[in-house]
Coordinates of C-alpha atoms and ligand atoms in Angstrom, one line a residue:
M60 CA -272.9 -1.5 -84.0
P61 CA -272.5 -3.9 -81.6
A62 CA -272.9 -1.9 -77.6
P63 CA -269.5 -3.4 -76.7
L64 CA -268.0 -1.4 -80.2
L65 CA -270.2 2.0 -79.0
R66 CA -269.4 1.3 -75.6
A67 CA -265.6 1.2 -76.3
L68 CA -266.3 4.0 -78.2
R69 CA -267.8 5.6 -76.1
S70 CA -265.2 5.4 -73.2
A71 CA -262.5 7.1 -75.8
W72 CA -264.4 9.4 -76.5
R73 CA -264.8 10.4 -73.3
R74 CA -261.6 10.2 -72.4
F75 CA -260.2 12.3 -75.3
R76 CA -262.8 15.0 -73.6
S77 CA -261.6 14.8 -69.8
R78 CA -258.4 15.5 -71.3
G79 CA -260.1 18.6 -72.6
I80 CA -258.1 20.6 -75.4
P81 CA -254.1 21.4 -74.9
L82 CA -252.7 25.2 -73.5
V83 CA -250.0 26.2 -73.2
Y84 CA -248.9 28.8 -71.2
S85 CA -246.9 29.9 -68.3
A86 CA -247.3 32.2 -65.1
R87 CA -244.4 34.5 -65.8
Y88 CA -246.1 35.7 -68.9
Q89 CA -248.2 37.9 -65.7
H90 CA -244.8 40.3 -65.3
G91 CA -245.2 41.4 -69.1
L92 CA -244.5 45.1 -69.2
W93 CA -245.8 46.6 -71.8
G94 CA -246.5 49.9 -73.3
A95 CA -250.2 49.6 -74.8
P96 CA -253.4 48.5 -72.1
F97 CA -252.7 45.7 -71.9
D98 CA -254.2 42.6 -69.2
P99 CA -251.7 41.0 -67.6
L100 CA -253.6 38.4 -66.0
R101 CA -255.9 38.0 -69.0
G102 CA -254.4 33.4 -69.7
E103 CA -255.6 34.4 -65.8
K104 CA -258.8 35.0 -66.5
V105 CA -259.3 32.9 -69.3
L106 CA -257.6 29.7 -67.7
A107 CA -260.1 30.7 -64.1
A108 CA -263.4 30.5 -66.6
L109 CA -261.9 27.3 -67.7
A110 CA -261.8 25.8 -64.8
D111 CA -264.5 27.4 -63.2
A112 CA -266.6 25.4 -66.0
G113 CA -265.0 22.6 -65.4
L114 CA -263.0 22.6 -67.9
L115 CA -259.6 23.1 -67.6
P116 CA -257.9 19.0 -66.3
R117 CA -254.5 19.5 -65.5
E118 CA -252.5 17.4 -67.6
A119 CA -254.1 20.0 -70.4
L120 CA -252.3 22.8 -69.2
M121 CA -248.6 22.9 -70.2
E122 CA -245.4 25.3 -69.4
P123 CA -243.6 26.8 -72.3
R124 CA -240.4 26.3 -73.1
P125 CA -237.8 30.1 -74.2
A126 CA -237.4 29.6 -77.6
S127 CA -233.4 29.0 -78.6
L128 CA -231.6 31.6 -80.1
A129 CA -231.0 29.5 -82.8
N130 CA -235.3 29.3 -83.9
L131 CA -235.8 33.2 -83.2
L132 CA -232.3 33.8 -86.4
R133 CA -234.6 31.4 -88.8
V134 CA -236.4 33.9 -89.1
H135 CA -234.9 37.0 -87.4
T136 CA -231.5 38.8 -88.5
E137 CA -229.0 39.3 -86.4
T138 CA -228.4 43.0 -86.5
Y139 CA -232.1 43.0 -85.8
L140 CA -231.4 40.4 -82.4
R141 CA -227.9 42.3 -81.4
S142 CA -229.5 45.6 -81.7
L143 CA -232.6 44.9 -78.3
H144 CA -230.1 44.3 -76.4
E145 CA -230.1 48.1 -76.2
A146 CA -232.9 50.0 -74.1
E147 CA -233.9 52.2 -77.1
A148 CA -234.4 49.7 -79.4
L149 CA -237.2 48.6 -77.6
T150 CA -238.3 51.7 -77.0
R151 CA -239.7 52.2 -80.4
I152 CA -240.9 48.5 -80.9
L153 CA -243.2 49.2 -78.0
G154 CA -244.0 52.9 -78.1
T155 CA -243.2 54.1 -74.7
P156 CA -239.8 54.2 -73.0
V157 CA -237.9 51.4 -70.9
S158 CA -235.0 50.4 -69.0
S159 CA -232.7 48.4 -70.1
R160 CA -234.7 45.8 -66.9
A161 CA -238.1 45.9 -68.3
A162 CA -236.6 45.6 -72.0
E163 CA -234.4 42.3 -70.4
A164 CA -237.6 40.9 -68.6
V165 CA -239.9 42.0 -72.5
F166 CA -237.7 40.2 -74.5
D167 CA -237.7 37.5 -72.3
L168 CA -241.4 37.3 -71.9
Q169 CA -241.6 37.6 -76.2
R170 CA -239.2 35.1 -76.1
L171 CA -241.1 32.1 -73.8
M172 CA -244.6 33.4 -76.2
V173 CA -242.5 32.7 -78.8
G174 CA -241.2 29.3 -76.9
G175 CA -245.0 29.0 -76.5
T176 CA -246.4 29.0 -79.8
I177 CA -243.7 26.8 -81.5
Q178 CA -245.1 24.1 -78.5
A179 CA -248.9 24.4 -79.8
S180 CA -247.8 24.0 -82.8
R181 CA -245.6 20.1 -82.2
V182 CA -249.2 19.3 -80.2
A183 CA -251.7 20.3 -82.3
L184 CA -249.5 18.1 -85.4
R185 CA -249.5 15.7 -83.2
L186 CA -252.6 15.5 -82.2
S187 CA -253.8 16.8 -85.5
G188 CA -256.9 19.2 -83.5
P189 CA -257.2 22.8 -81.7
A190 CA -254.8 23.5 -79.2
V191 CA -254.7 27.3 -77.7
H192 CA -251.2 29.1 -76.6
L193 CA -252.4 31.7 -74.4
G194 CA -250.5 35.1 -75.4
G195 CA -248.7 35.2 -78.9
G196 CA -249.7 36.2 -82.5
F197 CA -246.8 39.2 -83.0
H198 CA -246.9 39.6 -86.0
H199 CA -246.7 43.2 -86.5
A200 CA -242.2 41.6 -86.2
A201 CA -240.8 41.1 -89.6
A202 CA -237.8 39.8 -90.0
G203 CA -235.2 43.0 -89.1
A204 CA -237.5 45.1 -87.3
G205 CA -240.7 44.7 -85.1
A206 CA -243.4 46.8 -84.4
G207 CA -246.4 47.6 -82.6
F208 CA -245.7 45.8 -79.1
C209 CA -244.3 42.6 -81.6
V210 CA -240.4 42.3 -81.2
F211 CA -241.0 38.3 -82.2
N212 CA -242.2 37.2 -84.7
D213 CA -243.6 33.5 -83.4
V214 CA -246.2 32.0 -85.1
A215 CA -243.5 33.0 -88.1
V216 CA -240.5 31.4 -86.0
A217 CA -242.6 28.1 -85.5
I218 CA -243.3 27.6 -89.4
A219 CA -239.3 28.2 -90.1
R220 CA -239.6 25.7 -87.9
L221 CA -241.1 23.3 -89.0
R222 CA -239.6 24.1 -91.4
A223 CA -235.9 23.0 -91.3
R224 CA -237.7 20.4 -89.2
G225 CA -239.1 18.8 -92.7
Y226 CA -242.7 19.5 -92.7
G227 CA -243.5 20.4 -96.2
E228 CA -247.1 20.7 -96.2
R229 CA -248.5 24.2 -97.4
I230 CA -249.7 26.3 -94.1
L231 CA -252.8 29.1 -93.8
V232 CA -251.7 31.9 -91.2
V233 CA -255.4 33.1 -90.2
D234 CA -254.8 35.9 -88.8
L235 CA -258.6 37.6 -87.0
D236 CA -256.8 40.9 -85.0
L237 CA -257.6 44.1 -85.6
H238 CA -254.1 45.9 -86.7
D239 CA -252.2 44.1 -89.7
G240 CA -250.6 40.3 -90.3
N241 CA -247.7 42.9 -92.4
G242 CA -245.0 41.1 -90.2
T243 CA -245.7 37.7 -91.3
R244 CA -247.2 39.0 -94.6
E245 CA -243.9 39.7 -95.3
I246 CA -242.2 37.4 -93.9
F247 CA -243.4 34.8 -96.8
A248 CA -243.9 37.0 -99.4
A249 CA -241.9 35.0 -101.5
D250 CA -242.7 31.9 -100.3
P251 CA -245.6 29.9 -101.9
T252 CA -246.3 27.8 -99.4
V253 CA -247.8 29.6 -96.7
H254 CA -250.4 31.5 -97.0
T255 CA -251.1 35.0 -95.5
F256 CA -254.7 35.6 -94.4
S257 CA -255.5 38.8 -93.7
I258 CA -258.5 41.2 -92.3
H259 CA -258.5 44.3 -90.8
N260 CA -258.8 48.0 -90.0
D261 CA -255.5 49.6 -91.8
D262 CA -253.1 48.4 -94.5
W263 CA -249.6 48.1 -92.3
S264 CA -247.9 47.3 -95.4
A265 CA -247.8 47.4 -99.1
V266 CA -245.4 45.0 -99.5
P267 CA -246.1 42.7 -101.6
A268 CA -246.8 38.3 -101.5
I269 CA -247.0 35.5 -103.5
A270 CA -249.3 34.1 -101.1
S271 CA -251.8 35.6 -99.6
T272 CA -255.6 37.9 -99.2
T273 CA -254.9 41.2 -97.5
I274 CA -258.2 43.5 -96.5
A275 CA -258.7 46.1 -95.0
L276 CA -261.9 47.2 -94.4
G277 CA -261.9 50.7 -92.7
A278 CA -263.7 52.2 -89.8
G279 CA -266.3 51.2 -87.8
I280 CA -267.1 47.6 -89.1
D281 CA -270.3 45.4 -87.5
D282 CA -270.9 42.4 -87.4
E283 CA -272.6 41.8 -90.1
R284 CA -270.4 43.4 -92.7
Y285 CA -267.3 41.5 -90.7
L286 CA -268.9 38.1 -90.9
A287 CA -269.9 38.2 -94.6
T288 CA -266.3 39.0 -95.4
L289 CA -265.4 36.6 -94.2
R290 CA -267.5 33.8 -95.3
D291 CA -267.3 35.1 -98.8
T292 CA -263.0 34.5 -98.1
L293 CA -262.0 32.3 -96.5
P294 CA -263.6 29.0 -96.7
A295 CA -262.2 29.7 -101.0
V296 CA -259.0 30.1 -99.6
V297 CA -258.9 27.0 -97.8
E298 CA -260.5 25.1 -100.4
S299 CA -258.2 26.5 -103.0
F300 CA -255.4 26.2 -100.9
R301 CA -255.0 23.0 -98.6
P302 CA -253.4 23.7 -96.2
G303 CA -251.9 20.6 -94.0
L304 CA -252.1 23.2 -90.4
V305 CA -253.7 26.6 -89.8
F306 CA -252.5 29.3 -87.4
Y307 CA -255.4 31.1 -85.8
L308 CA -255.1 34.8 -84.1
T309 CA -257.8 35.3 -82.5
G310 CA -257.6 39.2 -81.6
A311 CA -260.4 41.0 -80.1
D312 CA -259.3 43.9 -80.5
V313 CA -262.5 44.0 -83.4
A314 CA -264.8 43.9 -80.8
H315 CA -266.4 46.7 -79.9
D316 CA -265.9 47.0 -76.1
D317 CA -262.0 47.5 -77.1
A318 CA -260.4 50.1 -75.0
L319 CA -257.6 50.7 -78.4
G320 CA -260.3 48.8 -81.2
N321 CA -262.4 50.7 -83.8
W322 CA -264.9 48.1 -84.6
R323 CA -268.6 47.7 -83.6
L324 CA -268.5 43.5 -83.5
S325 CA -270.2 42.2 -80.6
R326 CA -269.6 39.4 -78.6
A327 CA -272.1 36.9 -80.5
G328 CA -270.2 38.3 -83.9
V329 CA -266.3 37.7 -82.7
L330 CA -267.9 33.9 -81.3
A331 CA -269.1 33.2 -84.5
R332 CA -266.1 34.7 -86.1
D333 CA -263.7 31.8 -84.2
R334 CA -266.6 29.3 -84.9
L335 CA -266.1 29.7 -88.8
V336 CA -262.7 29.2 -88.5
T337 CA -262.1 26.5 -86.1
E338 CA -265.0 24.8 -88.6
L339 CA -262.7 25.8 -91.1
A340 CA -260.3 24.2 -90.5
R341 CA -262.1 21.4 -88.8
G342 CA -259.5 17.7 -89.2
H343 CA -256.5 19.6 -89.5
P344 CA -254.2 20.4 -86.6
L345 CA -254.7 24.5 -85.5
V346 CA -252.5 26.2 -83.5
I347 CA -254.9 29.5 -82.5
V348 CA -253.1 32.6 -80.4
L349 CA -254.4 34.9 -78.9
A350 CA -252.5 37.9 -80.4
G351 CA -254.2 41.3 -79.0
G352 CA -257.0 42.3 -77.0
Y353 CA -256.6 45.6 -74.8
G354 CA -258.3 46.4 -71.8
P355 CA -259.8 44.6 -69.1
R356 CA -262.8 43.2 -70.9
A357 CA -260.6 42.1 -73.6
W358 CA -260.2 38.5 -71.8
R359 CA -263.6 37.6 -71.9
Y360 CA -263.3 37.5 -76.0
P361 CA -260.8 34.3 -75.9
A362 CA -262.4 33.0 -72.7
R363 CA -266.0 32.6 -74.5
Y364 CA -264.1 31.0 -77.4
L365 CA -262.2 28.2 -75.8
L366 CA -265.7 27.4 -73.2
W367 CA -267.0 26.5 -76.9
L368 CA -264.2 24.9 -77.9
A369 CA -263.6 22.4 -74.5
S370 CA -267.7 22.9 -74.3
G371 CA -269.1 22.7 -77.3
R372 CA -271.7 24.1 -76.4
S373 CA -271.9 28.2 -75.7
I374 CA -270.8 29.3 -72.2
E375 CA -270.7 32.7 -71.0
P376 CA -267.6 32.5 -68.7
A377 CA -268.8 33.6 -64.8
A378 CA -268.8 37.0 -63.9
D379 CA -265.9 38.7 -62.6
D380 CA -266.1 38.5 -59.0
D381 CA -266.5 34.8 -60.2
I382 CA -263.2 35.3 -61.9
A383 CA -261.6 37.1 -59.3
L384 CA -262.3 33.9 -57.3
A385 CA -261.8 31.0 -58.9
R386 CA -258.3 32.5 -60.2
F387 CA -257.4 32.3 -55.8
R388 CA -258.8 28.6 -55.7
R389 CA -256.6 28.1 -58.9
L390 CA -253.8 29.4 -57.0
H391 CA -253.7 27.6 -53.5
L392 CA -255.3 24.2 -55.2
P393 CA -254.0 21.7 -52.3
A394 CA -250.0 21.2 -53.0
G395 CA -250.2 18.1 -55.1
D396 CA -252.4 19.7 -57.1
R397 CA -250.9 22.2 -58.7
D398 CA -249.6 23.5 -61.0
V399 CA -245.4 23.9 -60.5
R400 CA -243.6 26.1 -63.1
A401 CA -240.7 24.6 -64.7
D402 CA -238.7 26.0 -61.6
G403 CA -240.5 23.8 -59.2
R404 CA -241.8 27.0 -57.8
P405 CA -245.4 27.2 -58.1
F406 CA -246.9 30.6 -58.4
S407 CA -243.8 31.8 -56.4
L408 CA -242.7 35.7 -56.1
T409 CA -239.0 35.7 -56.8
E410 CA -236.4 38.4 -56.3
E411 CA -236.5 38.1 -60.4
D412 CA -240.5 38.7 -60.3
L413 CA -240.3 42.1 -57.9
S414 CA -237.5 43.4 -60.2
A415 CA -239.3 43.1 -63.0
V416 CA -242.5 45.3 -61.4
Q417 CA -239.8 47.8 -59.3
P418 CA -237.7 48.8 -62.8
A419 CA -235.0 50.5 -59.9
Y420 CA -235.3 47.1 -57.7
S421 CA -231.7 46.9 -59.3
L422 CA -230.3 46.4 -62.7
P423 CA -229.6 43.6 -65.0
P424 CA -225.9 42.2 -64.6
R425 CA -223.6 42.6 -67.7
F426 CA -220.7 40.2 -68.4
L427 CA -217.3 42.0 -67.9
G428 CA -219.9 44.7 -67.7
T429 CA -220.8 45.3 -71.0
F430 CA -223.2 41.6 -72.3
S431 CA -226.1 41.8 -71.3
R432 CA -226.9 38.1 -71.4
P433 CA -229.0 38.0 -74.0
A434 CA -226.1 39.1 -75.8
V435 CA -223.6 37.2 -74.4
E436 CA -226.7 34.5 -75.7
L437 CA -226.0 35.5 -79.1
Q438 CA -222.8 35.0 -78.9
L439 CA -222.3 31.7 -78.2
E440 CA -225.1 30.7 -80.5
R441 CA -223.3 32.2 -83.3
V442 CA -219.7 31.5 -82.9
G443 CA -221.7 27.4 -82.7
L444 CA -221.2 26.1 -78.8
L445 CA -224.7 25.8 -78.2
A446 CA -225.2 24.8 -81.2
Q447 CA -222.6 21.6 -80.2
I448 CA -223.6 21.8 -76.1
R449 CA -227.4 20.4 -78.0
A450 CA -225.7 18.2 -80.6
C451 CA -224.9 16.7 -77.4
G452 CA -228.0 15.8 -76.2
F453 CA -229.0 18.5 -73.9
R454 CA -230.8 20.1 -75.7
H455 CA -232.9 22.5 -73.3
L456 CA -230.3 25.7 -72.8
R457 CA -230.0 28.7 -70.0
V458 CA -227.4 30.8 -70.2
E459 CA -227.2 32.5 -66.6
L460 CA -225.2 35.2 -65.8
A461 CA -224.7 36.6 -62.6
A462 CA -222.6 39.3 -61.0
D463 CA -220.5 38.4 -58.2
G464 CA -219.2 41.9 -57.3
G465 CA -215.6 42.7 -57.1
L466 CA -214.8 38.1 -57.6
G467 CA -215.8 38.2 -61.5
D468 CA -218.7 37.5 -63.9
T469 CA -219.9 33.8 -63.4
L470 CA -221.6 33.1 -66.2
R471 CA -223.1 29.4 -66.2
V472 CA -224.3 26.8 -69.5
L473 CA -227.6 24.8 -68.0
C474 CA -229.7 21.9 -69.6
D475 CA -233.3 22.4 -68.0
D476 CA -234.7 19.3 -68.7
G477 CA -237.3 20.2 -67.1
T478 CA -237.2 18.4 -63.8
R479 CA -233.4 19.1 -62.8
D480 CA -230.8 21.7 -64.1
E481 CA -227.9 19.6 -65.4
L482 CA -224.4 22.0 -65.7
I483 CA -223.1 22.4 -68.4
M484 CA -220.1 25.1 -68.4
E485 CA -219.3 27.6 -66.2
L486 CA -217.5 30.1 -66.3
R487 CA -215.3 33.5 -64.3
A488 CA -213.5 35.5 -64.8
H489 CA -212.9 39.3 -65.2
R490 CA -211.3 42.4 -66.5
S491 CA -207.2 42.6 -65.1
R492 CA -204.1 44.7 -65.7
S493 CA -202.2 42.3 -63.2
V494 CA -202.2 39.3 -64.5
V495 CA -199.9 40.1 -67.1
P496 CA -198.0 42.7 -65.7
D497 CA -197.8 45.6 -68.8
F498 CA -201.3 44.1 -70.6
E499 CA -205.0 44.4 -70.2
V500 CA -205.9 40.8 -70.6
L501 CA -209.2 38.7 -70.1
A502 CA -208.8 36.4 -66.6
I503 CA -209.7 32.9 -66.8
E504 CA -210.9 32.3 -62.7
W505 CA -213.1 29.3 -63.3
L506 CA -213.1 27.1 -66.8
L507 CA -215.5 24.4 -66.5
L508 CA -217.3 22.7 -69.4
Q509 CA -218.0 19.1 -68.8
N510 CA -220.2 16.4 -69.7
P511 CA -222.7 15.5 -67.1
R512 CA -224.3 13.0 -68.2
G513 CA -220.7 11.9 -70.0
S514 CA -219.2 8.7 -68.3
F515 CA -215.3 8.3 -68.1
S516 CA -214.1 5.3 -70.5
E517 CA -211.1 3.0 -71.1
S518 CA -211.1 5.8 -73.9
R519 CA -211.7 8.8 -72.0
P520 CA -210.4 8.1 -68.7
R521 CA -210.0 10.7 -65.9
L522 CA -208.4 13.3 -65.7
P523 CA -207.1 15.3 -63.0
G524 CA -209.9 17.1 -61.6
Q525 CA -212.7 15.7 -63.5
Q526 CA -215.5 14.8 -62.0
H527 CA -217.5 14.4 -65.4
P528 CA -215.4 13.8 -69.5
G529 CA -215.1 17.3 -71.0
L530 CA -216.9 18.2 -74.5
G531 CA -214.2 19.0 -76.3
L532 CA -215.3 22.5 -76.5
L533 CA -212.8 24.0 -75.9
Q534 CA -212.0 26.0 -79.3
E535 CA -215.6 27.1 -79.8
V536 CA -214.9 28.5 -76.1
L537 CA -211.5 30.3 -77.2
A538 CA -213.1 31.8 -80.3
W539 CA -215.9 33.3 -78.3
L540 CA -212.8 34.6 -75.4
I541 CA -210.7 35.8 -78.7
F542 CA -214.7 37.0 -80.1
I543 CA -214.5 39.1 -76.7
C544 CA -211.0 40.5 -76.6
Q545 CA -211.2 41.8 -80.2
E546 CA -214.8 43.9 -78.8
H547 CA -212.8 45.7 -75.6
G548 CA -209.3 46.1 -77.2
L549 CA -208.0 43.5 -74.5
D550 CA -204.5 41.8 -75.5
G551 CA -205.5 38.5 -74.9
V552 CA -206.9 36.1 -72.9
A553 CA -204.8 34.8 -70.0
F554 CA -205.8 31.7 -67.6
V555 CA -203.6 29.3 -64.7
A556 CA -203.0 25.8 -65.8
A557 CA -204.0 24.3 -62.5
H558 CA -202.7 20.7 -64.0
Y559 CA -200.4 19.3 -66.7
H560 CA -203.1 17.7 -68.9
I561 CA -204.4 21.8 -69.3
A562 CA -201.5 23.5 -70.3
V563 CA -200.5 20.5 -73.3
Q564 CA -204.6 20.1 -73.7
S565 CA -204.7 24.1 -74.9
R566 CA -201.2 24.1 -76.5
R567 CA -202.2 24.3 -80.4
L568 CA -203.2 27.9 -78.4
V569 CA -201.2 29.1 -75.8
R570 CA -198.4 30.1 -75.4
L571 CA -196.9 29.8 -71.4
L572 CA -196.4 33.6 -70.0
R573 CA -193.2 32.9 -69.0
A574 CA -189.4 31.8 -71.4
E575 CA -188.7 29.1 -68.9
D576 CA -192.3 28.2 -68.1
E577 CA -192.7 26.3 -71.8
A578 CA -188.8 25.3 -71.6
L579 CA -190.1 23.0 -68.7
L580 CA -193.2 22.0 -69.9
H581 CA -191.7 21.5 -72.8
A582 CA -188.9 19.1 -70.8
L583 CA -192.0 16.9 -70.0
T584 CA -193.8 16.8 -72.6
T585 CA -190.4 15.4 -73.8
A586 CA -190.1 13.2 -70.6
L587 CA -193.7 11.5 -70.9
D588 CA -193.3 10.8 -74.2
G589 CA -195.3 8.2 -75.3
L590 CA -197.9 7.9 -73.2
S591 CA -201.2 9.0 -73.1
L592 CA -202.7 12.4 -72.1
A593 CA -203.7 10.7 -69.0
D594 CA -200.9 7.9 -68.3
A595 CA -199.1 11.6 -68.7
A596 CA -200.5 13.3 -66.1
T597 CA -201.3 11.0 -63.8
A598 CA -197.4 10.9 -63.8
V599 CA -196.8 14.1 -63.2
A600 CA -200.5 14.3 -60.1
Q601 CA -198.3 10.7 -57.9
G602 CA -194.7 13.4 -58.8
R603 CA -193.2 10.1 -61.2
V604 CA -191.3 12.4 -62.9
G605 CA -188.0 13.1 -61.4
T606 CA -185.3 15.2 -61.8
G607 CA -181.5 14.4 -63.4
D608 CA -180.8 13.6 -59.8
G609 CA -183.9 11.8 -59.1
A610 CA -185.1 14.4 -56.9
P611 CA -189.2 14.3 -57.6
F612 CA -190.5 16.7 -59.8
T613 CA -193.2 18.1 -58.1
W614 CA -196.0 20.3 -60.3
R615 CA -196.9 23.8 -60.4
P616 CA -199.2 25.9 -61.5
L617 CA -198.7 28.7 -64.6
T618 CA -199.8 30.9 -66.8
A619 CA -201.6 29.9 -69.9
V620 CA -202.3 33.6 -72.4
L621 CA -203.6 33.3 -75.7
P622 CA -203.3 36.2 -77.4
V623 CA -204.8 38.2 -79.5
S624 CA -202.8 42.1 -79.8
E625 CA -199.8 42.3 -82.1
K626 CA -197.9 42.6 -78.7
L627 CA -198.9 40.4 -76.8
T628 CA -198.6 38.2 -79.2
G629 CA -194.7 39.5 -79.8
R630 CA -194.1 38.2 -76.3
V631 CA -194.9 35.2 -76.1
S632 CA -193.1 34.0 -79.7
G633 CA -191.3 36.2 -80.3
E634 CA -187.1 36.4 -80.9
A635 CA -186.5 36.8 -77.6
Y636 CA -189.5 35.0 -75.6
E637 CA -188.1 31.9 -78.0
A638 CA -184.2 32.8 -76.6
G639 CA -185.1 32.6 -73.0
V640 CA -186.6 29.6 -74.1
R641 CA -183.7 27.8 -75.9
R642 CA -181.7 29.7 -72.2
S643 CA -184.0 28.1 -70.1
S644 CA -184.1 24.5 -71.9
E645 CA -180.4 23.3 -71.4
P646 CA -180.3 22.9 -67.2
I647 CA -183.7 21.3 -67.1
A648 CA -183.1 16.9 -67.4
L649 CA -186.6 15.6 -66.5
R650 CA -187.1 12.1 -66.8
L651 CA -190.5 9.5 -66.2
L652 CA -189.5 7.7 -62.6
P653 CA -191.2 3.8 -62.5
D654 CA -194.4 3.5 -61.4
P655 CA -194.3 1.7 -58.3
E656 CA -197.0 -0.5 -58.8
G657 CA -197.3 -0.2 -62.4
E658 CA -195.3 -4.4 -62.0
A659 CA -197.8 -5.3 -59.3
A660 CA -200.5 -4.3 -62.3
R661 CA -199.8 -6.4 -64.2
H662 CA -200.4 -9.2 -62.8
P663 CA -203.2 -10.6 -62.7
D664 CA -203.6 -11.1 -58.0
G665 CA -201.7 -7.4 -57.9
P666 CA -203.9 -4.4 -56.1
P667 CA -205.6 -2.5 -58.3
R668 CA -204.4 0.4 -58.8
Ligands
LIG910 ZN1 -254.4 43.9 -83.0

């Protein structure tokens, strides 16, 4: 080989090496609340071991985003997701009593970890090599039930997402956690394109699957027996199944010193296992997730594996004291150098973090006193609102909830593109018995639906009060609000139309509360007939509508209702109401006054409008 080419290849190889093994991890993983003796610092310590060995280039580290509920729904049933909003459901899965605050923290953490496995699968496919998620491996979770600390099956969701995006090659899941990968096997039981391979101590379920290898070895297994079983089975599966992508659950609970395990694998035995799987998957995209491993020393197994993966050599991770020091250094790198979290704060403690470690600190806000944030998000997903917003180009959505004391609850949908938040939707609402006398309604104080990236144009002119163009999703929002009214037994939705165009835009669905207002709006639309909505709104805002005697008409905010109960429907559409509208219509005579600047605008030399 000519020397220059050789040099070029060597430098390309060094560049590749220096980028390190792609690692997905979030500092938020430290705040997990588990029923198991699970070391919350496991990922931190693995990173510190890599950094200590000089094998953690900054660009190798990636921050996951929480999986969307739309992705979770590709695997899990809606009924199951809804059940998780109650602390009791998580108590069953985790096997230990959890408060509602803790339940939400677990929900969020596992959801973030599903995002981590998705992220790792994306990178592994792009690089056609290994990518590591320092979390995940919730293999007991089935479509409609969680078990054994597993809420969402991250590997299954990542696979279902790839399938939805057209990835058609066969997928092999090598699950070498001590425990049975029963959830994953059940989810893909009828799918011949996903082979689930699991060697474990005991079977968790006997559900047969079309493409699977299930081997239960019992208790007390040592290196020899285990590695022989693995060598006898896995190479043949890889050979015959010919996967295009491999997921590997490198559970460390097979080790002799695991706090929960009942096997006797040595550290050399566990590393030999990891190397064997990696060698078999060489040349393939390989997604590595950590899965089980309990107790303060569990981190050393994945650390040993990744040190080997990153260097090609067997390196023993530094001693625990040194790792504590390496962690400290990692957290105190100079400002420009440290890993900045998605929220822009490098490993800072937030009020939220404190709440997570101290459940009594505060209760999570509930929309209208009832719906948790995940519950609201699930509703928005089911009415299709989030899908529509994503279709507008806003991919990474976040739903936030804030309880504002007596002011009502505020819901926000934001798009987080990694550098900043864009506000898409903001809704403040409360239950009210006073806005519409004799009825209890959902009173909307504020609703903003905007496309922060959109610009106004000839066909989408700026309407009064708008900072950005709308999204055209009012119908979806109203559909969701109707659902909320039904859930709460409320009579309907009420809001004040502060501008003419709002009253007109919502007119197909809502009625004005007072018959005389309905008559007034009818008279206005008649007077403004023939104008575009923007021109009509501008004419009203500029006071260019006059009464019969020429006096200018001034817009006043009108209360509008979207009736849900029969009682309120009768109130705004019954005979008495219609008679009221007819009675009020007669004395109203409105007409459009000439635009004083209209003439000038038609002349090129005139002042701009
Ligand atoms: Zn396990």
